[in-house]
Coordinates of C-alpha atoms and ligand atoms in Angstrom, one line a residue:
M155 CA -0.1 0.1 -0.1
N156 CA 1.4 3.3 -0.7
T157 CA 2.1 6.1 1.9
S158 CA -0.4 9.1 2.0
Q159 CA 3.0 11.1 0.2
Q160 CA 3.0 8.4 -2.3
W161 CA -0.7 9.1 -3.1
H162 CA -0.4 12.8 -3.3
A163 CA 2.4 12.5 -5.7
K164 CA 0.6 10.1 -7.9
A165 CA -2.6 12.5 -7.5
A166 CA -0.5 15.0 -9.0
K167 CA 0.8 13.2 -11.8
L168 CA -2.7 11.8 -13.0
S169 CA -4.0 12.7 -16.1
I170 CA -7.3 12.9 -16.0
E171 CA -10.1 12.5 -19.0
T172 CA -12.7 15.0 -18.9
R173 CA -14.5 14.2 -22.0
V174 CA -17.9 12.4 -23.3
F175 CA -17.2 8.9 -24.5
I176 CA -20.0 8.6 -27.8
D177 CA -19.6 5.3 -30.6
G178 CA -16.0 4.4 -29.0
K179 CA -14.2 8.0 -28.9
Y180 CA -13.6 10.8 -26.1
V181 CA -15.2 13.9 -27.9
D182 CA -16.3 17.3 -26.5
A183 CA -19.9 18.1 -25.3
A184 CA -21.8 19.2 -28.7
S185 CA -22.2 22.9 -26.8
G186 CA -18.7 22.9 -26.0
E187 CA -19.7 23.8 -22.7
T188 CA -17.8 22.4 -19.4
F189 CA -18.4 22.5 -15.6
A190 CA -15.9 22.5 -12.9
C191 CA -14.9 19.5 -11.1
V192 CA -13.9 20.2 -7.6
N193 CA -11.9 18.3 -4.9
P194 CA -13.8 18.1 -1.9
A195 CA -10.7 17.6 0.5
S196 CA -9.3 21.0 -0.5
G197 CA -11.9 22.8 -2.3
E198 CA -9.8 23.1 -5.4
I199 CA -11.3 22.6 -9.1
I200 CA -9.3 19.8 -10.6
A201 CA -10.7 19.8 -14.0
Q202 CA -13.2 20.8 -16.1
V203 CA -15.5 18.3 -17.7
A204 CA -17.8 18.2 -20.3
S205 CA -21.2 19.3 -20.1
C206 CA -23.9 17.6 -22.4
G207 CA -27.4 18.1 -23.1
Q208 CA -30.2 17.2 -25.4
A209 CA -27.9 16.9 -28.5
D210 CA -25.8 14.5 -26.8
V211 CA -28.3 12.5 -25.6
D212 CA -30.2 12.3 -28.9
K213 CA -26.8 11.3 -30.3
A214 CA -25.8 8.8 -27.9
V215 CA -29.2 7.2 -28.3
N216 CA -29.3 6.8 -32.2
I217 CA -25.6 4.9 -32.0
A218 CA -27.0 2.7 -28.8
R219 CA -30.2 2.0 -30.8
E220 CA -28.1 1.2 -34.0
C221 CA -25.6 -1.0 -32.0
F222 CA -28.7 -2.9 -30.4
E223 CA -30.2 -3.7 -33.5
S224 CA -27.3 -4.6 -35.6
G225 CA -26.4 -7.3 -33.4
V226 CA -22.8 -6.7 -32.6
W227 CA -23.2 -7.0 -28.8
S228 CA -27.0 -8.5 -28.5
H229 CA -26.4 -11.2 -30.4
K230 CA -23.1 -12.4 -29.1
S231 CA -23.7 -15.7 -27.3
P232 CA -23.6 -15.4 -23.5
V233 CA -20.7 -17.1 -23.5
A234 CA -19.0 -14.6 -25.8
R235 CA -20.0 -11.7 -23.6
K236 CA -18.8 -13.9 -20.3
Q237 CA -15.7 -13.7 -21.7
V238 CA -15.6 -10.0 -22.4
L239 CA -17.3 -8.9 -19.0
I240 CA -14.6 -11.2 -17.4
R241 CA -11.7 -9.2 -18.9
F242 CA -13.4 -6.2 -18.5
A243 CA -13.3 -6.7 -14.8
E244 CA -9.7 -7.7 -15.0
L245 CA -9.1 -4.8 -16.4
I246 CA -10.6 -2.6 -13.5
L247 CA -8.2 -4.4 -10.9
Q248 CA -5.1 -3.7 -13.3
N249 CA -6.3 0.0 -13.5
S250 CA -7.4 0.3 -9.8
E251 CA -4.8 2.6 -8.4
E252 CA -6.1 5.2 -11.0
L253 CA -9.5 4.6 -10.9
A254 CA -9.2 4.9 -6.9
L255 CA -7.5 8.0 -7.1
L256 CA -9.9 9.4 -9.2
E257 CA -12.9 8.3 -7.0
T258 CA -11.1 10.0 -4.0
L259 CA -10.2 13.1 -5.9
D260 CA -13.7 13.4 -6.8
M261 CA -15.9 13.0 -4.2
G262 CA -13.8 12.6 -0.7
K263 CA -13.8 9.5 0.1
P264 CA -10.7 7.8 1.8
I265 CA -8.3 6.1 -0.6
G266 CA -8.5 3.0 1.4
E267 CA -12.1 2.4 0.8
S268 CA -12.1 3.5 -3.0
L269 CA -9.6 0.5 -3.7
A270 CA -11.0 -2.0 -1.4
V271 CA -14.4 -1.3 -2.1
D272 CA -15.6 0.5 -4.6
V273 CA -12.8 -0.2 -7.4
A274 CA -12.9 -4.1 -6.1
G275 CA -16.5 -4.3 -5.9
A276 CA -16.9 -3.0 -9.4
A277 CA -14.7 -5.4 -10.7
R278 CA -16.2 -8.3 -8.7
C279 CA -19.8 -7.7 -10.0
I280 CA -18.9 -7.4 -13.7
N281 CA -17.1 -10.4 -13.2
W282 CA -20.0 -12.2 -11.4
C283 CA -22.3 -10.9 -14.1
G284 CA -20.2 -12.3 -16.9
E285 CA -20.1 -15.5 -14.8
V286 CA -23.6 -15.9 -14.5
V287 CA -24.9 -15.1 -17.7
D288 CA -24.1 -18.3 -19.6
K289 CA -25.8 -20.5 -16.7
I290 CA -29.2 -19.3 -16.7
Y291 CA -31.7 -21.3 -18.5
D292 CA -35.0 -20.3 -20.0
E293 CA -38.5 -22.0 -19.2
V294 CA -41.0 -24.3 -21.3
A295 CA -44.2 -24.0 -19.8
P296 CA -46.2 -27.2 -18.7
T297 CA -48.8 -27.0 -21.4
S298 CA -51.0 -30.1 -23.2
R299 CA -48.9 -32.5 -25.5
D300 CA -49.8 -31.0 -28.7
T301 CA -48.7 -27.3 -27.3
I302 CA -45.0 -26.0 -26.5
G303 CA -44.8 -23.2 -24.4
L304 CA -41.3 -21.4 -24.4
I305 CA -40.7 -18.4 -21.6
T306 CA -37.9 -16.8 -22.9
R307 CA -36.2 -13.7 -21.7
E308 CA -34.3 -11.2 -24.5
A309 CA -32.6 -7.9 -23.8
I310 CA -34.6 -5.0 -23.0
G311 CA -33.0 -2.5 -25.7
V312 CA -31.4 0.7 -24.9
V313 CA -31.0 1.3 -21.1
A314 CA -30.0 4.7 -19.6
A315 CA -27.9 4.2 -15.9
I316 CA -28.6 7.5 -13.8
V317 CA -26.1 6.9 -11.0
P318 CA -25.3 9.0 -8.0
W319 CA -22.0 10.5 -6.5
N320 CA -21.3 8.6 -3.2
F321 CA -20.2 5.3 -4.6
P322 CA -19.8 6.4 -8.2
L323 CA -18.0 3.5 -9.6
L324 CA -20.3 0.6 -7.7
M325 CA -23.5 2.1 -8.7
A326 CA -22.6 2.3 -12.2
S327 CA -21.3 -1.3 -12.1
W328 CA -24.3 -2.6 -10.3
K329 CA -26.3 -1.2 -13.5
L330 CA -23.5 -2.0 -16.3
G331 CA -22.9 -5.6 -15.5
P332 CA -26.4 -7.3 -15.4
A333 CA -27.2 -4.6 -18.5
L334 CA -24.3 -5.6 -20.3
A335 CA -24.7 -9.4 -19.4
T336 CA -27.8 -9.4 -20.9
G337 CA -27.0 -8.0 -24.2
N338 CA -28.0 -4.1 -23.9
S339 CA -26.6 -0.9 -25.0
I340 CA -26.3 1.1 -22.1
I341 CA -25.7 5.3 -21.8
L342 CA -24.4 6.2 -18.2
K343 CA -25.2 9.5 -16.4
P344 CA -22.7 9.8 -13.8
S345 CA -23.8 12.7 -10.8
E346 CA -22.3 15.9 -12.2
K347 CA -20.3 15.5 -8.5
S348 CA -18.6 12.6 -9.6
P349 CA -18.4 12.0 -13.2
L350 CA -14.1 11.1 -13.3
S351 CA -14.3 7.3 -13.1
A352 CA -17.1 6.3 -14.9
I353 CA -15.5 8.7 -18.2
R354 CA -12.2 6.9 -17.7
L355 CA -14.2 3.4 -17.0
A356 CA -15.6 3.7 -20.5
A357 CA -12.2 3.4 -22.1
I358 CA -11.4 0.4 -20.1
A359 CA -14.6 -1.2 -21.0
L360 CA -13.6 -0.6 -24.7
E361 CA -10.4 -1.9 -24.5
A362 CA -11.7 -5.2 -23.1
G363 CA -14.0 -5.8 -26.2
I364 CA -17.0 -4.0 -25.4
P365 CA -17.7 -3.0 -29.1
A366 CA -18.0 1.1 -29.7
G367 CA -21.6 2.3 -29.0
V368 CA -22.7 -0.3 -26.7
F369 CA -21.4 1.4 -23.5
Q370 CA -21.3 5.5 -23.6
V371 CA -20.8 7.7 -21.0
L372 CA -22.6 11.3 -20.8
P373 CA -21.3 13.5 -17.7
G374 CA -23.7 16.5 -17.1
F375 CA -26.0 17.8 -14.7
G376 CA -29.5 16.0 -14.0
P377 CA -32.1 18.3 -15.9
E378 CA -29.8 18.5 -18.6
V379 CA -28.9 15.1 -19.3
G380 CA -30.9 12.7 -16.9
T381 CA -34.4 14.6 -17.8
P382 CA -33.8 14.0 -21.5
L383 CA -32.6 10.3 -21.1
A384 CA -35.9 10.0 -19.2
L385 CA -38.1 11.2 -21.6
H386 CA -36.5 9.9 -24.8
M387 CA -38.9 7.8 -26.9
D388 CA -36.0 5.4 -27.7
I389 CA -34.6 4.7 -24.2
D390 CA -36.4 1.2 -22.8
C391 CA -35.2 1.5 -19.5
I392 CA -34.1 3.7 -16.8
A393 CA -31.9 2.2 -14.4
F394 CA -31.6 4.9 -11.2
T395 CA -29.7 5.0 -8.1
G396 CA -30.5 8.1 -6.5
S397 CA -32.7 10.3 -4.3
T398 CA -36.6 9.4 -4.0
G399 CA -37.4 12.9 -5.0
V400 CA -35.6 12.4 -8.5
G401 CA -36.8 8.9 -8.9
K402 CA -40.4 9.9 -8.8
K403 CA -39.6 12.6 -11.5
L404 CA -38.3 9.8 -13.5
L405 CA -41.2 7.7 -13.0
E406 CA -43.6 10.5 -14.2
Y407 CA -41.3 11.3 -17.2
S408 CA -41.7 7.4 -18.3
G409 CA -45.2 8.0 -18.1
Q410 CA -44.9 11.4 -20.2
S411 CA -43.0 9.8 -22.8
N412 CA -42.9 5.5 -23.9
M413 CA -43.6 3.7 -20.3
K414 CA -40.1 2.6 -20.3
R415 CA -39.3 0.9 -17.6
V416 CA -38.0 2.6 -14.4
F417 CA -35.9 1.1 -11.8
A418 CA -35.3 3.6 -8.7
E419 CA -33.0 2.8 -6.3
C420 CA -33.6 5.4 -3.6
G421 CA -33.0 7.0 -0.1
G422 CA -33.2 5.3 2.8
K423 CA -33.3 5.7 7.2
S424 CA -32.3 2.5 8.2
P425 CA -33.1 1.7 11.5
N426 CA -30.3 -0.3 13.7
I427 CA -32.2 -2.0 16.8
V428 CA -30.1 -3.3 19.6
F429 CA -31.8 -5.3 22.3
A430 CA -30.4 -6.0 25.8
D431 CA -29.6 -9.4 24.7
C432 CA -27.3 -8.4 22.1
P433 CA -24.7 -11.1 21.9
D434 CA -21.4 -8.2 22.1
M435 CA -22.0 -5.3 23.5
D436 CA -18.6 -3.7 22.2
T437 CA -19.1 -5.6 18.3
A438 CA -22.0 -4.1 18.1
A439 CA -21.7 -0.5 19.2
K440 CA -18.4 -0.4 17.1
A441 CA -20.8 -1.7 14.0
A442 CA -23.4 0.9 15.0
A443 CA -20.7 3.8 14.7
G444 CA -19.2 2.1 11.3
A445 CA -22.9 2.0 9.8
I446 CA -23.3 5.5 10.4
F447 CA -19.9 7.1 9.9
Y448 CA -18.5 5.1 7.3
N449 CA -18.3 7.0 3.7
Q450 CA -18.9 10.3 5.8
G451 CA -22.3 8.9 6.2
E452 CA -22.9 9.3 2.8
V453 CA -24.3 5.9 1.9
C454 CA -28.3 5.2 1.3
T455 CA -28.3 2.2 4.1
A456 CA -26.5 4.3 6.6
G457 CA -27.9 3.5 10.0
S458 CA -28.9 7.0 10.9
R459 CA -31.5 5.6 13.6
L460 CA -30.0 3.7 16.5
L461 CA -32.9 2.2 18.5
V462 CA -31.3 0.8 21.6
E463 CA -33.2 -1.2 24.8
A464 CA -33.6 1.3 27.6
S465 CA -32.2 -0.8 30.2
I466 CA -28.9 -0.8 28.0
K467 CA -29.0 2.3 26.5
D468 CA -26.3 4.6 28.6
E469 CA -23.8 2.2 28.5
F470 CA -24.2 1.0 24.9
V471 CA -24.0 4.9 23.6
E472 CA -20.9 5.3 25.6
K473 CA -19.7 2.5 23.5
V474 CA -20.6 4.2 20.4
I475 CA -19.0 7.7 21.3
A476 CA -15.9 5.6 22.3
A477 CA -16.1 3.9 19.0
S478 CA -16.8 6.9 16.9
K479 CA -13.3 8.8 18.4
F480 CA -11.8 6.8 16.0
M481 CA -13.2 7.5 12.9
Q482 CA -12.4 11.3 13.1
P483 CA -12.3 12.9 9.5
A484 CA -8.4 13.3 7.9
D485 CA -7.1 13.5 4.6
P486 CA -8.7 11.1 2.2
L487 CA -5.4 10.3 0.4
D488 CA -4.0 9.1 3.5
P489 CA -4.5 5.2 3.6
D490 CA -5.1 5.5 7.4
S491 CA -8.0 8.0 7.2
F492 CA -11.6 6.1 8.0
M493 CA -13.8 8.9 7.2
G494 CA -12.8 11.7 4.5
A495 CA -14.8 14.7 3.1
I496 CA -18.4 15.6 2.4
V497 CA -18.7 15.8 -1.4
D498 CA -18.9 19.1 -1.9
E499 CA -20.1 22.6 -0.1
G500 CA -23.8 22.1 -0.8
Q501 CA -24.1 19.1 0.9
M502 CA -21.7 19.9 3.7
D503 CA -24.2 23.0 4.3
R504 CA -27.2 20.8 4.1
V505 CA -25.8 18.6 6.8
L506 CA -24.9 21.2 9.2
G507 CA -28.5 22.5 8.9
F508 CA -29.8 19.3 9.8
I509 CA -27.2 19.7 13.0
D510 CA -28.5 23.1 13.7
D511 CA -32.1 21.5 13.3
G512 CA -31.4 18.6 15.6
K513 CA -30.2 20.8 18.2
C514 CA -33.4 22.4 18.7
N515 CA -35.3 19.5 19.1
A516 CA -32.9 16.3 20.9
K517 CA -29.9 16.5 23.0
L518 CA -26.1 16.6 21.0
I519 CA -24.5 14.4 22.8
H520 CA -21.4 14.0 20.5
G521 CA -19.8 16.2 17.5
G522 CA -21.8 18.9 15.9
N523 CA -19.1 20.9 13.9
R524 CA -17.4 21.1 10.4
V525 CA -13.7 20.5 11.0
R526 CA -10.7 20.8 9.6
Q527 CA -11.4 24.2 7.8
E528 CA -8.0 25.3 7.1
S529 CA -7.5 22.5 4.5
G530 CA -10.2 24.3 2.3
G531 CA -12.0 21.3 2.5
Y532 CA -15.6 20.1 3.6
Y533 CA -15.3 17.9 6.6
I534 CA -17.8 17.4 9.6
E535 CA -17.2 15.1 12.5
P536 CA -19.1 12.2 13.6
T537 CA -22.7 13.5 15.4
I538 CA -24.7 12.0 17.9
F539 CA -27.6 13.0 19.1
D540 CA -30.3 11.2 21.8
E541 CA -33.5 11.4 23.3
V542 CA -34.6 11.9 19.4
D543 CA -38.4 12.0 19.2
E544 CA -40.4 10.7 16.4
E545 CA -41.5 14.3 15.2
C546 CA -37.9 15.0 14.6
R547 CA -36.6 16.0 10.9
I548 CA -33.6 14.0 12.1
F549 CA -35.5 11.0 12.8
H550 CA -37.6 11.0 9.5
E551 CA -35.4 12.6 6.5
E552 CA -32.5 11.2 5.0
I553 CA -29.2 13.6 6.0
F554 CA -27.0 11.6 4.2
G555 CA -24.0 13.0 6.4
P556 CA -22.3 11.5 9.6
V557 CA -25.1 12.0 12.0
L558 CA -26.5 9.5 14.2
S559 CA -30.1 9.6 15.9
V560 CA -30.5 7.7 19.3
I561 CA -34.0 6.5 20.0
T562 CA -34.7 4.0 22.9
F563 CA -37.6 1.4 23.3
E564 CA -38.9 -0.8 25.8
T565 CA -40.4 -3.9 23.9
M566 CA -39.9 -6.0 20.6
E567 CA -42.7 -4.5 19.5
E568 CA -42.1 -0.7 20.3
A569 CA -38.8 -1.3 18.6
I570 CA -41.0 -2.6 15.4
R571 CA -43.2 0.0 15.1
L572 CA -40.3 2.5 15.8
A573 CA -38.4 0.8 12.7
N574 CA -41.1 1.3 10.5
N575 CA -42.2 4.4 11.2
S576 CA -40.4 5.7 8.2
E577 CA -41.3 6.5 4.3
Y578 CA -38.3 4.5 3.6
G579 CA -37.7 0.8 3.8
L580 CA -33.8 -0.1 2.2
A581 CA -32.1 -1.8 5.3
A582 CA -32.5 -2.7 9.2
A583 CA -30.3 -4.6 11.3
V584 CA -31.2 -6.6 14.8
W585 CA -29.0 -7.6 17.5
T586 CA -29.9 -10.1 19.9
R587 CA -29.1 -13.6 21.5
D588 CA -32.6 -14.9 21.1
I589 CA -33.1 -16.5 17.5
S590 CA -36.9 -16.4 17.7
K591 CA -36.9 -12.7 18.7
A592 CA -34.3 -12.5 15.7
H593 CA -36.4 -13.9 13.0
K594 CA -39.7 -12.4 14.4
T595 CA -38.5 -9.0 14.5
A596 CA -36.9 -9.5 10.8
K597 CA -40.1 -10.8 9.5
A598 CA -41.9 -7.4 10.6
L599 CA -39.4 -5.3 9.3
R600 CA -40.7 -3.7 5.9
S601 CA -37.2 -3.4 4.5
G602 CA -35.4 -4.8 2.0
S603 CA -32.3 -5.9 3.6
V604 CA -32.5 -7.3 7.2
W605 CA -28.9 -8.2 9.3
I606 CA -29.0 -10.0 12.0
N607 CA -25.8 -9.3 14.6
T608 CA -24.2 -7.6 11.6
W609 CA -24.2 -4.3 9.4
D610 CA -24.1 -4.4 5.9
G611 CA -23.9 -8.1 5.3
G612 CA -24.5 -9.6 1.9
D613 CA -22.5 -10.1 -1.1
M614 CA -23.0 -10.2 -5.0
T615 CA -25.6 -13.4 -4.5
M616 CA -27.5 -11.6 -2.8
P617 CA -30.3 -9.2 -4.3
F618 CA -30.4 -5.2 -3.0
G619 CA -33.2 -2.8 -2.8
G620 CA -35.8 -1.4 -0.9
F621 CA -39.7 -1.4 0.1
K622 CA -41.7 1.6 0.2
Q623 CA -40.1 5.0 -1.4
S624 CA -36.5 3.6 -0.9
G625 CA -37.6 2.3 -4.5
N626 CA -38.5 -0.9 -7.0
G627 CA -36.7 -3.6 -8.6
R628 CA -33.6 -5.0 -7.1
D629 CA -29.6 -4.6 -7.8
K630 CA -27.0 -7.5 -8.0
S631 CA -27.9 -11.0 -7.8
I632 CA -29.6 -13.1 -10.5
H633 CA -32.9 -11.0 -9.5
A634 CA -30.5 -7.8 -11.3
L635 CA -30.6 -9.1 -14.6
E636 CA -34.3 -10.1 -14.8
K637 CA -34.7 -5.7 -15.2
Y638 CA -32.7 -5.9 -18.0
T639 CA -35.0 -8.2 -19.8
E640 CA -38.7 -8.7 -21.3
L641 CA -40.3 -11.9 -21.2
K642 CA -41.3 -13.6 -24.2
S643 CA -44.0 -16.0 -24.4
T644 CA -44.1 -18.3 -27.5
W645 CA -46.5 -20.6 -28.0
I646 CA -46.2 -23.5 -30.9
V647 CA -49.4 -25.8 -31.6
L648 CA -47.8 -29.1 -33.1
Ligands
LIG153 P1 -29.8 12.5 -6.6 O1 -31.2 11.8 -6.9 O2 -29.4 14.2 -6.4 O3 -28.6 12.3 -8.4 C1 -28.7 11.1 -8.5 C2 -28.6 11.3 -10.2 O4 -29.6 12.0 -10.5 C3 -27.6 12.1 -10.8 O5 -26.7 11.7 -11.8 C4 -27.9 13.5 -11.0 O6 -27.4 14.4 -12.4 C5 -29.6 13.0 -11.4 N1 -30.4 13.4 -11.5 C6 -30.8 14.8 -10.6 N2 -31.6 15.4 -11.0 C7 -32.6 15.1 -12.1 C8 -33.5 14.8 -13.0 N3 -34.5 16.1 -12.5 N4 -33.7 14.3 -14.0 C9 -32.8 13.4 -14.2 N5 -31.7 12.6 -13.6 C10 -31.4 13.7 -12.5 O7 -29.0 11.9 -5.7 P2 -27.6 12.2 -4.8 O8 -27.4 13.4 -4.2 O9 -26.9 11.9 -6.5 O10 -27.3 10.9 -4.4 C11 -27.9 10.4 -3.2 C12 -29.4 9.8 -2.8 O11 -28.5 8.8 -3.7 C13 -29.8 9.8 -1.6 O12 -30.9 9.8 -1.6 C14 -29.1 8.1 -1.2 O13 -29.7 7.2 -0.4 C15 -29.3 7.4 -2.9 N6 -28.5 6.4 -3.4 C16 -29.4 5.0 -3.2 C17 -28.9 3.6 -3.2 C18 -29.6 2.9 -3.4 O14 -29.1 1.6 -4.1 N7 -30.7 2.4 -2.5 C19 -27.5 3.7 -3.2 C20 -27.0 4.9 -3.2 C21 -27.4 5.9 -2.9

């Protein structure tokens, strides 16, 4: 592993591609316009990135459609697509330092995490989707003897992936892997806050053998690129990860245009329920701190509501505070940093606004401040509120920052009611030695993922997504491939 100094030296030498990737080539945006990309660790501009609009969207969609119809990728056998995707994953790993640096410079997360989680996870996802696609069979229906009913899946066509900034590469790969494996053409719109790794990824895909035009990248802003994609009459599917508010707009745009499929992975306000009989309080407390402070709290599944049984609350919260002292924000290019910078000034101000609101409505027991201001960057220390009432904004709203709300309960029923008192339903955890209580609680939680005696468990074999306004559809696992295919029934009379 490089030292902090070595990472800084590599960052200074990095040559950053900032253009649009259309039809296998880097080009300027049709308008020639650019926008500034800022390093949140220092507040400095690191690049001017091409800013796409309607003309770029139209061009990319036409090319994606032509590619799809030509069969250059869509008609390849699953085993042929598999080989290219495995190569793609290998090349991601070969370029892991560069990709991790782009991720860290662009959105402020610690370099160690960019390497171990974002880049490694993206490669694993692409590899897994490649590996699985030649092992999936279609179906024959149980029809009468003189008929055959074939139930087959075929690629949906042109997919637009619109992704957020908190895990730029990883969220993109959760769309790219299954969409490419099933033979679609895909246009990726990264967040305007973190476009750099997606732009670089496009050239890696081409090098791996993904034909020109099958995977294109359009950097730019939501209303200028995301909206035209979502309203486009020749896009068959929007694969979105981002806020619930934008997810709802995309569903409307689909209705206003061609009823394209919209799969929206959206926000969360995940409860972490700790019963008095949790197997190991130290482990649970460290996990509770990591659940909210990991990635600066900028995680859709952040464990932002800690529900603790009253009899252990004081002792447990002390342990969470102790654990959080090892999770202070620091230079993202230091490989020992646990927490980095908040993605931009606007997001930092938003989080500080929630902290101010929390101070009026709950008891601030730890942190609460912007720190490392001398760096020019946007850092907020781990922050914990106790005595958070169900009516508070910090109980209900997704903060997307390092702010934990502690709530106490007396019974399992009360814990379940509090946990489910949310418009979201993305993830939840339950800590108890009692297997019956664990299962009863898990079954009662309206949540796409439930973790028992751990936080953030799972791998590529498990679907990921939410109940309620956390979205629809699922990323990861074989279920993710279903989203990018249409089901066809072929009825044959013999
Ligand atoms: P966001 O909704 O602001 O933006 C997401 C993407 O949508 C960006 O690329 C953005 O440019 C684009 N966009 C914005 N406005 C648009 C519009 N009007 N039309 C079309 N596209 C538009 O979200 P964000 O701030 O980038 O990310 C944070 C959110 O993402 C949080 O709510 C978080 O919970 C969620 N998230 C969810 C998951 C999950 O898997 N459920 C994972 C990561 C993040």
